[in-house]
PDB file of C-alpha atoms in Angstrom:
ATOM      1  CA  MET A 299       1.646  -8.407 -23.869  1.00 39.00           C
ATOM      2  CA  ALA A 300      -0.612  -7.166 -21.651  1.00 39.00           C
ATOM      3  CA  SER A 301      -4.286  -6.222 -21.578  1.00 37.00           C
ATOM      4  CA  SER A 302      -6.731  -3.809 -20.306  1.00 37.00           C
ATOM      5  CA  LEU A 303     -10.101  -5.077 -18.826  1.00 36.00           C
ATOM      6  CA  PRO A 304     -12.686  -6.124 -21.125  1.00 38.00           C
ATOM      7  CA  SER A 305     -14.789  -3.361 -22.671  1.00 37.00           C
ATOM      8  CA  ARG A 306     -18.360  -5.093 -21.760  1.00 37.00           C
ATOM      9  CA  SER A 307     -17.177  -5.429 -18.151  1.00 40.00           C
ATOM     10  CA  LEU A 308     -16.230  -1.803 -18.204  1.00 37.00           C
ATOM     11  CA  ALA A 309     -19.501  -0.665 -19.626  1.00 38.00           C
ATOM     12  CA  LEU A 310     -21.157  -2.794 -17.000  1.00 37.00           C
ATOM     13  CA  VAL A 311     -19.332  -0.667 -14.021  1.00 36.00           C
ATOM     14  CA  LEU A 312     -20.153   2.710 -15.754  1.00 34.00           C
ATOM     15  CA  SER A 313     -23.411   2.078 -15.936  1.00 36.00           C
ATOM     16  CA  LEU A 314     -23.554   0.864 -12.224  1.00 36.00           C
ATOM     17  CA  LEU A 315     -21.649   4.028 -11.120  1.00 37.00           C
ATOM     18  CA  PHE A 316     -24.008   6.433 -12.899  1.00 32.00           C
ATOM     19  CA  LEU A 317     -27.187   4.768 -11.334  1.00 31.00           C
ATOM     20  CA  ILE A 318     -25.827   4.545  -7.860  1.00 32.00           C
ATOM     21  CA  ALA A 319     -22.995   6.681  -7.354  1.00 35.00           C
ATOM     22  CA  PRO A 320     -23.233  10.623  -9.283  1.00 30.00           C
ATOM     23  CA  SER A 321     -23.181  12.374  -5.979  1.00 30.00           C
ATOM     24  CA  LEU A 322     -19.837  11.023  -5.257  1.00 33.00           C
ATOM     25  CA  LEU A 323     -18.852  11.739  -8.474  1.00 30.00           C
ATOM     26  CA  ALA A 324     -19.827  15.253  -8.469  1.00 28.00           C
ATOM     27  CA  SER A 325     -17.963  15.579  -5.039  1.00 30.00           C
ATOM     28  CA  ALA A 326     -14.469  15.043  -6.582  1.00 32.00           C
ATOM     29  CA  HIS A 327     -12.191  18.236  -6.098  1.00 29.00           C
ATOM     30  CA  VAL A 328      -8.967  18.579  -8.064  1.00 26.00           C
ATOM     31  CA  HIS A 329      -6.514  19.893  -6.092  1.00 28.00           C
ATOM     32  CA  GLY A 330      -3.587  21.841  -8.043  1.00 26.00           C
ATOM     33  CA  HIS A 331      -2.807  20.881 -11.606  1.00 27.00           C
ATOM     34  CA  THR A 332      -2.944  17.363 -12.363  1.00 33.00           C
ATOM     35  CA  HIS A 333      -0.974  15.653 -15.619  1.00 31.00           C
ATOM     36  CA  GLY A 334       0.430  12.231 -16.461  1.00 36.00           C
ATOM     37  CA  HIS A 335      -1.081  10.003 -14.320  1.00 51.00           C
ATOM     38  CA  GLY A 336      -2.274  12.162 -11.955  1.00 55.00           C
ATOM     39  CA  ILE A 337      -6.080  11.574 -10.578  1.00 54.00           C
ATOM     40  CA  PRO A 338      -8.295  14.413  -8.550  1.00 50.00           C
ATOM     41  CA  SER A 339      -8.258  13.606  -5.192  1.00 46.00           C
ATOM     42  CA  LEU A 340     -11.263  12.998  -2.966  1.00 55.00           C
ATOM     43  CA  PHE A 341      -9.489  14.002   0.221  1.00 53.00           C
ATOM     44  CA  PRO A 342      -8.052  17.286   1.686  1.00 60.00           C
ATOM     45  CA  HIS A 343      -4.554  18.498   0.604  1.00 85.00           C
ATOM     46  CA  LEU A 344      -1.703  16.394   2.531  1.00 94.00           C
ATOM     47  CA  THR A 345       0.229  18.838   4.514  1.00 94.00           C
ATOM     48  CA  HIS A 346       3.828  18.613   6.638  1.00 96.00           C
ATOM     49  CA  HIS A 347       3.242  18.932  10.284  1.00 95.00           C
ATOM     50  CA  GLY A 348       6.553  19.847  10.957  1.00 95.00           C
ATOM     51  CA  GLY A 349       7.737  16.159  12.249  1.00 96.00           C
ATOM     52  CA  PRO A 350      10.535  14.051  10.751  1.00 96.00           C
ATOM     53  CA  LEU A 351      10.245  11.561   8.044  1.00 97.00           C
ATOM     54  CA  LEU A 352      11.957   8.188   7.499  1.00 96.00           C
ATOM     55  CA  THR A 353      14.823   8.482   5.194  1.00 96.00           C
ATOM     56  CA  GLY A 354      18.021   7.358   4.420  1.00 95.00           C
ATOM     57  CA  ASP A 355      18.760   3.873   4.753  1.00 95.00           C
ATOM     58  CA  ILE A 356      15.315   1.785   6.442  1.00 96.00           C
ATOM     59  CA  ASP A 357      16.062  -1.705   7.954  1.00 96.00           C
ATOM     60  CA  ILE A 358      12.801  -3.450   8.493  1.00 97.00           C
ATOM     61  CA  SER A 359      12.176  -6.279  10.881  1.00 97.00           C
ATOM     62  CA  ILE A 360       9.348  -8.683   9.809  1.00 98.00           C
ATOM     63  CA  LEU A 361       7.370 -10.704  12.327  1.00 98.00           C
ATOM     64  CA  TYR A 362       5.210 -13.314  10.866  1.00 98.00           C
ATOM     65  CA  TYR A 363       2.417 -13.948  13.414  1.00 97.00           C
ATOM     66  CA  GLY A 364       0.865 -17.210  12.706  1.00 97.00           C
ATOM     67  CA  ARG A 365       0.850 -19.800   9.976  1.00 95.00           C
ATOM     68  CA  ILE A 366       1.806 -17.367   6.843  1.00 96.00           C
ATOM     69  CA  GLY A 367       2.238 -19.303   3.691  1.00 94.00           C
ATOM     70  CA  ARG A 368       5.027 -19.486   1.632  1.00 96.00           C
ATOM     71  CA  VAL A 369       2.981 -17.734  -1.334  1.00 96.00           C
ATOM     72  CA  GLN A 370       2.622 -14.971   0.827  1.00 97.00           C
ATOM     73  CA  LYS A 371       6.104 -14.657   2.413  1.00 97.00           C
ATOM     74  CA  ASN A 372       7.446 -14.929  -1.333  1.00 97.00           C
ATOM     75  CA  ALA A 373       5.463 -11.894  -2.509  1.00 97.00           C
ATOM     76  CA  ILE A 374       6.186  -9.638   0.503  1.00 98.00           C
ATOM     77  CA  ARG A 375      10.085 -10.557  -0.044  1.00 97.00           C
ATOM     78  CA  SER A 376       9.815  -9.737  -3.573  1.00 97.00           C
ATOM     79  CA  PHE A 377       7.835  -6.460  -3.323  1.00 98.00           C
ATOM     80  CA  LEU A 378      10.333  -5.119  -0.530  1.00 98.00           C
ATOM     81  CA  LYS A 379      13.038  -5.934  -2.701  1.00 97.00           C
ATOM     82  CA  SER A 380      11.647  -4.417  -5.847  1.00 97.00           C
ATOM     83  CA  LEU A 381      11.344  -0.799  -4.252  1.00 97.00           C
ATOM     84  CA  ASN A 382      14.533  -0.244  -5.018  1.00 95.00           C
ATOM     85  CA  HIS A 383      15.421  -2.627  -7.738  1.00 91.00           C
ATOM     86  CA  VAL A 384      16.119  -0.409 -11.288  1.00 83.00           C
ATOM     87  CA  ASN A 385      15.688  -2.683 -13.729  1.00 65.00           C
ATOM     88  CA  PHE A 386      18.207  -2.425 -16.897  1.00 49.00           C
ATOM     89  CA  GLY A 387      16.971  -5.649 -18.901  1.00 53.00           C
ATOM     90  CA  GLY A 388      19.546  -8.664 -18.964  1.00 46.00           C
ATOM     91  CA  ARG A 389      19.098 -12.102 -18.650  1.00 45.00           C
ATOM     92  CA  GLY A 390      16.519 -13.119 -15.453  1.00 46.00           C
ATOM     93  CA  SER A 391      15.926  -9.609 -14.720  1.00 46.00           C
ATOM     94  CA  GLY A 392      12.712  -9.393 -16.225  1.00 46.00           C
ATOM     95  CA  GLY A 393      13.767  -7.834 -19.431  1.00 48.00           C
ATOM     96  CA  GLY A 394      13.706  -4.014 -18.809  1.00 61.00           C
ATOM     97  CA  LEU A 395       9.663  -4.101 -18.086  1.00 82.00           C
ATOM     98  CA  LYS A 396       7.560  -0.827 -17.228  1.00 88.00           C
ATOM     99  CA  PRO A 397       6.689   0.480 -15.460  1.00 94.00           C
ATOM    100  CA  MET A 398       8.526  -0.592 -12.306  1.00 96.00           C
ATOM    101  CA  VAL A 399       7.991  -0.652  -8.561  1.00 97.00           C
ATOM    102  CA  SER A 400      10.950   1.528  -8.152  1.00 97.00           C
ATOM    103  CA  SER A 401       8.955   4.273  -9.946  1.00 97.00           C
ATOM    104  CA  TRP A 402       6.121   3.828  -7.242  1.00 98.00           C
ATOM    105  CA  TRP A 403       8.819   4.175  -4.483  1.00 98.00           C
ATOM    106  CA  ASN A 404       9.896   7.414  -6.197  1.00 97.00           C
ATOM    107  CA  VAL A 405       7.135   9.238  -5.456  1.00 98.00           C
ATOM    108  CA  VAL A 406       6.962   8.163  -1.738  1.00 98.00           C
ATOM    109  CA  GLU A 407      10.961   9.669  -1.672  1.00 98.00           C
ATOM    110  CA  SER A 408       9.720  12.812  -3.431  1.00 97.00           C
ATOM    111  CA  TYR A 409       7.805  13.575  -0.004  1.00 97.00           C
ATOM    112  CA  GLN A 410      11.634  14.758   1.156  1.00 97.00           C
ATOM    113  CA  SER A 411      11.245  17.469  -1.324  1.00 95.00           C
ATOM    114  CA  PHE A 412       8.323  18.979   0.205  1.00 95.00           C
ATOM    115  CA  VAL A 413       9.319  18.959   3.993  1.00 93.00           C
ATOM    116  CA  VAL A 414       9.228  22.653   5.150  1.00 75.00           C
ATOM    117  CA  GLY A 415      12.207  24.546   5.495  1.00 69.00           C
ATOM    118  CA  ARG A 416      14.484  21.457   3.846  1.00 62.00           C
ATOM    119  CA  GLY A 417      14.650  22.345  -0.012  1.00 55.00           C
ATOM    120  CA  HIS A 418      11.018  22.548  -0.390  1.00 54.00           C
ATOM    121  CA  GLY A 419      10.257  21.670  -3.845  1.00 54.00           C
ATOM    122  CA  ARG A 420      13.466  20.380  -5.193  1.00 56.00           C
ATOM    123  CA  ARG A 421      13.512  18.080  -8.047  1.00 66.00           C
ATOM    124  CA  SER A 422      15.956  15.336  -6.842  1.00 84.00           C
ATOM    125  CA  PRO A 423      15.313  14.006  -3.094  1.00 93.00           C
ATOM    126  CA  PRO A 424      18.000  11.402  -1.724  1.00 95.00           C
ATOM    127  CA  LYS A 425      17.035   7.852  -2.191  1.00 96.00           C
ATOM    128  CA  ILE A 426      15.399   5.813   0.255  1.00 97.00           C
ATOM    129  CA  HIS A 427      17.028   2.272   0.601  1.00 97.00           C
ATOM    130  CA  VAL A 428      15.052  -0.536   2.045  1.00 97.00           C
ATOM    131  CA  ARG A 429      16.407  -3.769   3.222  1.00 96.00           C
ATOM    132  CA  VAL A 430      14.873  -6.336   5.795  1.00 97.00           C
ATOM    133  CA  THR A 431      17.593  -7.222   7.968  1.00 95.00           C
ATOM    134  CA  ASN A 432      15.699  -9.398  10.518  1.00 95.00           C
ATOM    135  CA  VAL A 433      12.764 -12.168  10.216  1.00 96.00           C
ATOM    136  CA  MET A 434      10.859 -13.669  12.765  1.00 96.00           C
ATOM    137  CA  THR A 435       7.898 -16.348  13.173  1.00 97.00           C
ATOM    138  CA  ASP A 436       5.384 -16.975  15.744  1.00 97.00           C
ATOM    139  CA  THR A 437       3.294 -19.392  14.405  1.00 96.00           C
ATOM    140  CA  SER A 438       2.159 -20.500  18.267  1.00 96.00           C
ATOM    141  CA  TYR A 439      -0.189 -17.466  18.478  1.00 96.00           C
ATOM    142  CA  SER A 440       1.882 -16.864  21.598  1.00 96.00           C
ATOM    143  CA  ILE A 441      -0.241 -13.446  22.327  1.00 95.00           C
ATOM    144  CA  GLY A 442      -3.681 -15.269  21.143  1.00 95.00           C
ATOM    145  CA  LYS A 443      -5.716 -14.538  18.120  1.00 95.00           C
ATOM    146  CA  ILE A 444      -6.884 -10.894  18.935  1.00 93.00           C
ATOM    147  CA  MET A 445      -4.577  -7.915  18.217  1.00 92.00           C
ATOM    148  CA  THR A 446      -5.272  -5.198  20.174  1.00 92.00           C
ATOM    149  CA  LEU A 447      -2.928  -1.941  20.650  1.00 91.00           C
ATOM    150  CA  GLU A 448      -1.465  -3.645  23.798  1.00 93.00           C
ATOM    151  CA  PHE A 449      -0.718  -6.858  22.190  1.00 94.00           C
ATOM    152  CA  ILE A 450       0.903  -4.990  18.936  1.00 95.00           C
ATOM    153  CA  LYS A 451       3.315  -3.334  21.404  1.00 95.00           C
ATOM    154  CA  ILE A 452       4.569  -6.800  22.442  1.00 95.00           C
ATOM    155  CA  LEU A 453       4.822  -7.989  19.255  1.00 96.00           C
ATOM    156  CA  VAL A 454       6.836  -4.754  17.999  1.00 96.00           C
ATOM    157  CA  GLU A 455       9.523  -5.278  20.485  1.00 94.00           C
ATOM    158  CA  LYS A 456       9.903  -8.488  19.735  1.00 94.00           C
ATOM    159  CA  ALA A 457      10.736  -8.111  15.989  1.00 95.00           C
ATOM    160  CA  THR A 458      12.979  -5.499  16.631  1.00 92.00           C
ATOM    161  CA  VAL A 459      14.689  -6.905  19.907  1.00 85.00           C
ATOM    162  CA  GLY A 460      15.819  -3.744  21.047  1.00 77.00           C
ATOM    163  CA  ARG A 461      17.601  -2.632  17.402  1.00 82.00           C
ATOM    164  CA  PRO A 462      17.395   1.058  17.018  1.00 77.00           C
ATOM    165  CA  ASN A 463      16.178   3.011  13.676  1.00 80.00           C
ATOM    166  CA  THR A 464      14.499  -0.274  12.799  1.00 93.00           C
ATOM    167  CA  LEU A 465      10.958  -0.336  11.438  1.00 97.00           C
ATOM    168  CA  ALA A 466       8.632  -3.148  12.550  1.00 97.00           C
ATOM    169  CA  VAL A 467       6.355  -4.839  10.243  1.00 98.00           C
ATOM    170  CA  ILE A 468       4.074  -7.178  11.970  1.00 97.00           C
ATOM    171  CA  VAL A 469       1.908  -9.390   8.967  1.00 98.00           C
ATOM    172  CA  THR A 470      -0.606 -11.605  10.552  1.00 97.00           C
ATOM    173  CA  ASP A 471      -2.469 -14.735   9.281  1.00 96.00           C
ATOM    174  CA  ARG A 472      -5.841 -14.748   8.277  1.00 93.00           C
ATOM    175  CA  GLN A 473      -6.840 -16.387  11.515  1.00 94.00           C
ATOM    176  CA  VAL A 474      -6.159 -13.342  13.443  1.00 95.00           C
ATOM    177  CA  THR A 475      -8.406 -10.613  14.330  1.00 92.00           C
ATOM    178  CA  VAL A 476      -6.987  -7.133  14.193  1.00 91.00           C
ATOM    179  CA  GLN A 477      -8.440  -4.444  16.182  1.00 85.00           C
ATOM    180  CA  GLU A 478     -10.185  -1.741  13.754  1.00 84.00           C
ATOM    181  CA  MET A 479      -9.488  -3.728  11.033  1.00 85.00           C
ATOM    182  CA  CYS A 480     -13.293  -3.626  10.290  1.00 81.00           C
ATOM    183  CA  THR A 481     -13.934  -0.167  10.952  1.00 80.00           C
ATOM    184  CA  GLY A 482     -11.866   1.251   7.788  1.00 76.00           C
ATOM    185  CA  LYS A 483      -8.251   0.856   9.103  1.00 86.00           C
ATOM    186  CA  CYS A 484      -7.163  -1.948   6.978  1.00 92.00           C
ATOM    187  CA  VAL A 485      -3.851  -1.349   7.538  1.00 94.00           C
ATOM    188  CA  GLN A 486      -2.475   0.422  10.609  1.00 94.00           C
ATOM    189  CA  HIS A 487       0.931   2.087  11.317  1.00 95.00           C
ATOM    190  CA  GLY A 488       2.256   4.348  14.236  1.00 95.00           C
ATOM    191  CA  ALA A 489       5.042   4.243  16.829  1.00 95.00           C
ATOM    192  CA  PHE A 490       5.875   3.491  20.496  1.00 94.00           C
ATOM    193  CA  GLY A 491       8.099   6.172  21.423  1.00 92.00           C
ATOM    194  CA  ARG A 492      10.346   6.682  18.372  1.00 92.00           C
ATOM    195  CA  GLN A 493       9.905   2.810  17.309  1.00 95.00           C
ATOM    196  CA  ALA A 494       7.852   2.787  14.172  1.00 96.00           C
ATOM    197  CA  TYR A 495       6.087  -0.180  12.903  1.00 97.00           C
ATOM    198  CA  VAL A 496       3.293  -1.106  10.236  1.00 97.00           C
ATOM    199  CA  LEU A 497       0.743  -3.657  11.080  1.00 97.00           C
ATOM    200  CA  VAL A 498      -0.703  -6.007   7.873  1.00 97.00           C
ATOM    201  CA  GLY A 499      -3.415  -8.442   8.532  1.00 94.00           C
ATOM    202  CA  ASN A 500      -4.677 -11.028   6.162  1.00 95.00           C
ATOM    203  CA  PRO A 501      -8.214  -9.910   5.238  1.00 94.00           C
ATOM    204  CA  GLU A 502      -9.485 -13.130   3.780  1.00 92.00           C
ATOM    205  CA  MET A 503     -11.467 -13.789   5.965  1.00 90.00           C
ATOM    206  CA  GLU A 504     -11.599 -10.403   8.384  1.00 87.00           C
ATOM    207  CA  CYS A 505     -13.478  -8.065   6.357  1.00 89.00           C
ATOM    208  CA  PRO A 506     -12.533  -9.169   2.869  1.00 93.00           C
ATOM    209  CA  GLY A 507     -15.339  -6.816   1.214  1.00 91.00           C
ATOM    210  CA  ALA A 508     -13.797  -4.014   2.666  1.00 90.00           C
ATOM    211  CA  CYS A 509     -10.079  -4.530   2.964  1.00 93.00           C
ATOM    212  CA  ALA A 510      -9.423  -7.346  -0.222  1.00 94.00           C
ATOM    213  CA  TRP A 511     -10.741  -5.544  -3.088  1.00 94.00           C
ATOM    214  CA  PRO A 512     -10.526  -5.598  -5.784  1.00 96.00           C
ATOM    215  CA  PHE A 513      -9.389  -9.527  -5.571  1.00 96.00           C
ATOM    216  CA  HIS A 514     -12.736 -10.059  -3.633  1.00 94.00           C
ATOM    217  CA  ARG A 515     -16.426  -8.459  -3.855  1.00 92.00           C
ATOM    218  CA  ALA A 516     -16.938  -5.204  -2.283  1.00 89.00           C
ATOM    219  CA  GLU A 517     -18.914  -4.876   1.082  1.00 85.00           C
ATOM    220  CA  GLU A 518     -20.750  -1.910  -0.196  1.00 83.00           C
ATOM    221  CA  GLY A 519     -21.011   0.598  -3.046  1.00 82.00           C
ATOM    222  CA  PRO A 520     -21.009   0.282  -6.696  1.00 85.00           C
ATOM    223  CA  GLN A 521     -19.767  -3.534  -7.583  1.00 80.00           C
ATOM    224  CA  GLY A 522     -17.237  -3.591  -9.855  1.00 83.00           C
ATOM    225  CA  VAL A 523     -15.207  -6.506 -11.706  1.00 88.00           C
ATOM    226  CA  ILE A 524     -13.387  -8.655  -9.062  1.00 94.00           C
ATOM    227  CA  LEU A 525      -9.996  -9.142 -10.632  1.00 97.00           C
ATOM    228  CA  GLN A 526      -7.377 -11.553 -10.401  1.00 97.00           C
ATOM    229  CA  PRO A 527      -4.630 -11.798  -8.107  1.00 97.00           C
ATOM    230  CA  PRO A 528      -1.367 -11.826 -10.131  1.00 97.00           C
ATOM    231  CA  SER A 529       0.278 -14.097  -7.767  1.00 96.00           C
ATOM    232  CA  GLY A 530      -2.635 -16.552  -7.758  1.00 96.00           C
ATOM    233  CA  ASN A 531      -3.414 -15.826  -4.116  1.00 96.00           C
ATOM    234  CA  VAL A 532      -5.958 -13.615  -2.783  1.00 96.00           C
ATOM    235  CA  GLY A 533      -4.116 -13.223   0.663  1.00 96.00           C
ATOM    236  CA  ALA A 534      -0.942 -12.486  -0.855  1.00 97.00           C
ATOM    237  CA  ASP A 535      -1.879  -9.614  -3.218  1.00 98.00           C
ATOM    238  CA  ALA A 536      -4.342  -8.421  -0.629  1.00 97.00           C
ATOM    239  CA  MET A 537      -1.499  -8.001   1.860  1.00 97.00           C
ATOM    240  CA  ILE A 538       0.899  -6.085  -0.483  1.00 98.00           C
ATOM    241  CA  VAL A 539      -1.755  -3.820  -1.321  1.00 98.00           C
ATOM    242  CA  LEU A 540      -2.107  -3.015   2.634  1.00 97.00           C
ATOM    243  CA  LEU A 541       1.612  -3.496   3.257  1.00 98.00           C
ATOM    244  CA  ALA A 542       2.466  -0.888   0.306  1.00 98.00           C
ATOM    245  CA  SER A 543      -0.189   1.529   1.764  1.00 97.00           C
ATOM    246  CA  GLY A 544       1.183   1.523   5.401  1.00 97.00           C
ATOM    247  CA  LEU A 545       4.704   1.609   4.348  1.00 98.00           C
ATOM    248  CA  ALA A 546       4.314   4.393   2.316  1.00 98.00           C
ATOM    249  CA  ASP A 547       2.190   6.056   5.539  1.00 98.00           C
ATOM    250  CA  ALA A 548       5.036   5.054   7.771  1.00 98.00           C
ATOM    251  CA  VAL A 549       7.710   6.819   5.853  1.00 98.00           C
ATOM    252  CA  THR A 550       6.153  10.009   5.200  1.00 98.00           C
ATOM    253  CA  ASN A 551       4.268  10.207   8.844  1.00 97.00           C
ATOM    254  CA  PRO A 552       6.321   7.667  11.223  1.00 97.00           C
ATOM    255  CA  PHE A 553       5.308   9.811  14.278  1.00 96.00           C
ATOM    256  CA  ASN A 554       1.756  11.396  13.626  1.00 95.00           C
ATOM    257  CA  ASN A 555       3.481  14.661  12.984  1.00 96.00           C
ATOM    258  CA  GLY A 556       4.578  14.340   9.159  1.00 97.00           C
ATOM    259  CA  PHE A 557       2.377  14.352   6.152  1.00 97.00           C
ATOM    260  CA  PHE A 558      -1.264  13.868   6.716  1.00 96.00           C
ATOM    261  CA  ALA A 559      -4.635  15.092   6.276  1.00 92.00           C
ATOM    262  CA  MET A 560      -7.866  14.298   7.899  1.00 80.00           C
ATOM    263  CA  GLY A 561     -10.376  12.069   6.089  1.00 66.00           C
ATOM    264  CA  SER A 562     -13.780  12.276   5.634  1.00 58.00           C
ATOM    265  CA  HIS A 563     -16.669   9.498   5.437  1.00 46.00           C
ATOM    266  CA  ILE A 564     -14.968   7.664   2.723  1.00 48.00           C
ATOM    267  CA  HIS A 565     -11.927   6.858   4.816  1.00 52.00           C
ATOM    268  CA  ALA A 566     -12.437   7.969   8.454  1.00 56.00           C
ATOM    269  CA  GLY A 567      -9.686   9.356  10.417  1.00 72.00           C
ATOM    270  CA  LYS A 568      -5.867  10.779   9.358  1.00 85.00           C
ATOM    271  CA  VAL A 569      -5.043   9.607   5.748  1.00 92.00           C
ATOM    272  CA  GLY A 570      -1.615   9.797   4.557  1.00 95.00           C
ATOM    273  CA  ALA A 571       0.539   8.961   1.278  1.00 97.00           C
ATOM    274  CA  GLY A 572      -0.694   5.571   0.873  1.00 96.00           C
ATOM    275  CA  THR A 573      -4.397   5.426   2.168  1.00 94.00           C
ATOM    276  CA  ALA A 574      -5.580   9.036   1.215  1.00 93.00           C
ATOM    277  CA  CYS A 575      -6.304   7.055  -2.464  1.00 93.00           C
ATOM    278  CA  GLN A 576      -7.853   4.081  -1.643  1.00 90.00           C
ATOM    279  CA  GLY A 577      -9.666   2.272  -3.959  1.00 92.00           C
ATOM    280  CA  ILE A 578      -7.447   3.780  -6.808  1.00 95.00           C
ATOM    281  CA  PHE A 579      -5.168   1.544  -8.829  1.00 97.00           C
ATOM    282  CA  GLY A 580      -5.002   2.868 -12.135  1.00 96.00           C
ATOM    283  CA  SER A 581      -5.911   6.453 -14.402  1.00 94.00           C
ATOM    284  CA  GLY A 582      -9.434   7.038 -15.015  1.00 94.00           C
ATOM    285  CA  ALA A 583     -10.465   5.192 -11.540  1.00 93.00           C
ATOM    286  CA  PHE A 584     -13.610   5.832  -9.773  1.00 91.00           C
ATOM    287  CA  PRO A 585     -15.648   4.280  -7.059  1.00 88.00           C
ATOM    288  CA  GLY A 586     -15.970   0.198  -8.145  1.00 90.00           C
ATOM    289  CA  TYR A 587     -13.612   0.642 -10.492  1.00 94.00           C
ATOM    290  CA  THR A 588      -9.843   0.162 -10.158  1.00 95.00           C
ATOM    291  CA  GLY A 589      -8.906   2.419 -13.057  1.00 95.00           C
ATOM    292  CA  LYS A 590      -6.798   1.515 -16.141  1.00 94.00           C
ATOM    293  CA  ILE A 591      -4.629  -1.463 -15.044  1.00 96.00           C
ATOM    294  CA  ARG A 592      -2.820  -4.632 -16.916  1.00 96.00           C
ATOM    295  CA  VAL A 593      -3.859  -8.170 -17.098  1.00 96.00           C
ATOM    296  CA  ASP A 594      -1.231 -10.910 -17.813  1.00 96.00           C
ATOM    297  CA  PRO A 595      -2.496 -13.065 -20.878  1.00 94.00           C
ATOM    298  CA  ARG A 596      -0.951 -16.215 -19.220  1.00 93.00           C
ATOM    299  CA  SER A 597      -2.354 -15.896 -15.519  1.00 93.00           C
ATOM    300  CA  GLY A 598      -5.167 -13.755 -16.007  1.00 96.00           C
ATOM    301  CA  GLY A 599      -3.702 -11.437 -12.976  1.00 97.00           C
ATOM    302  CA  ALA A 600      -4.227  -7.976 -12.691  1.00 97.00           C
ATOM    303  CA  PHE A 601      -1.239  -5.825 -12.198  1.00 98.00           C
ATOM    304  CA  ASN A 602       0.288  -2.199 -12.421  1.00 98.00           C
ATOM    305  CA  THR A 603       3.958  -2.651 -11.682  1.00 97.00           C
ATOM    306  CA  HIS A 604       6.936  -5.087 -12.066  1.00 97.00           C
ATOM    307  CA  GLY A 605       9.117  -6.285  -9.641  1.00 96.00           C
ATOM    308  CA  ILE A 606      12.472  -8.215  -9.334  1.00 95.00           C
ATOM    309  CA  ARG A 607      12.607 -11.329 -11.521  1.00 92.00           C
ATOM    310  CA  GLY A 608       9.655 -10.261 -13.804  1.00 92.00           C
ATOM    311  CA  LYS A 609       7.058 -10.177 -10.465  1.00 95.00           C
ATOM    312  CA  LYS A 610       4.061  -8.296 -11.244  1.00 97.00           C
ATOM    313  CA  PHE A 611       2.350  -6.119  -8.624  1.00 98.00           C
ATOM    314  CA  LEU A 612      -0.795  -4.219  -8.168  1.00 98.00           C
ATOM    315  CA  LEU A 613      -0.334  -1.336  -5.899  1.00 98.00           C
ATOM    316  CA  PRO A 614      -2.583   1.421  -4.785  1.00 98.00           C
ATOM    317  CA  ALA A 615      -2.150   5.018  -5.862  1.00 97.00           C
ATOM    318  CA  LEU A 616      -0.325   7.620  -4.146  1.00 97.00           C
ATOM    319  CA  TRP A 617      -0.943  11.083  -3.081  1.00 96.00           C
ATOM    320  CA  ASN A 618       1.261  12.872  -5.155  1.00 96.00           C
ATOM    321  CA  PRO A 619       2.944  16.282  -3.268  1.00 95.00           C
ATOM    322  CA  ALA A 620       4.108  17.615  -6.367  1.00 95.00           C
ATOM    323  CA  THR A 621       0.532  17.744  -8.403  1.00 94.00           C
ATOM    324  CA  SER A 622      -1.598  17.477  -5.060  1.00 93.00           C
ATOM    325  CA  SER A 623      -3.221  14.527  -6.748  1.00 93.00           C
ATOM    326  CA  CYS A 624      -3.407  10.866  -6.936  1.00 94.00           C
ATOM    327  CA  TRP A 625      -0.731   9.434  -8.723  1.00 96.00           C
ATOM    328  CA  THR A 626      -0.759   5.743 -10.288  1.00 96.00           C
ATOM    329  CA  PRO A 627       2.085   4.145 -12.345  1.00 95.00           C
ATOM    330  CA  VAL A 628      -0.285   3.555 -15.350  1.00 93.00           C
TER     331      VAL A 628
END
């Protein structure tokens, strides 16, 4: 059975928070009504700006750029397969463990109900089915090890090879420097024309203190407990957090005119469904503390959701349009 973080560590983090960041706590503002695992958001209300969302069947084309390890590829594949996986129990299925990755994905799907003029507020939005239709690798660093916007476009075109209605996911290894990653944009998403993409870098070497927390010591602010990654690989699980955040943003704001809000000093630029609640993984979170999560008694890995074949993931909080607050699975 999973357990919570040790009370001694929690007490240490609490003391640290009160000493270092009382003003940050005071600035938290509740938007709307919170319930369940809703957490007051530190960011403005996300609104719909009139543009389309990605809906229906989403075909993903992955390009692994550099030498991506087997553990990392397996984690990414398992996470994507878990998005639409509903576990009813049974041998080899994980035994009906909850909460599931699909519950997290349900919140992303719910954004369809809040598109202005399209059944605003309806309870049962259509399912968004994700499937990986193409996987490519580039271990020769064909365009170098510094990833600029121009080079990203080249890789997106290479990943999709002209396929329409495909979401390109570019994953780079830890030797690649991703433009703007160290300026607060740990994961990037956007579009070239009507071609949407998500770019995920491995933060083990580049800005781990900013983009690999809570699996690495934070670069600044309250120093909370460093957690063990559920897969046993820091790079793999840090990239899962980034991929989940970027995927949620890309689906709800693929062309920069969907759901978003302007950030603040905490998170510069525009924030979306997966990035507005940065640093929150469980209920009761505050700066330096992930919130209530679970710990695998066998491996010591921290997690908050279950996927296919009993895989465990630590997924970031989502901004929930129904409650105007940050939502977590636990």
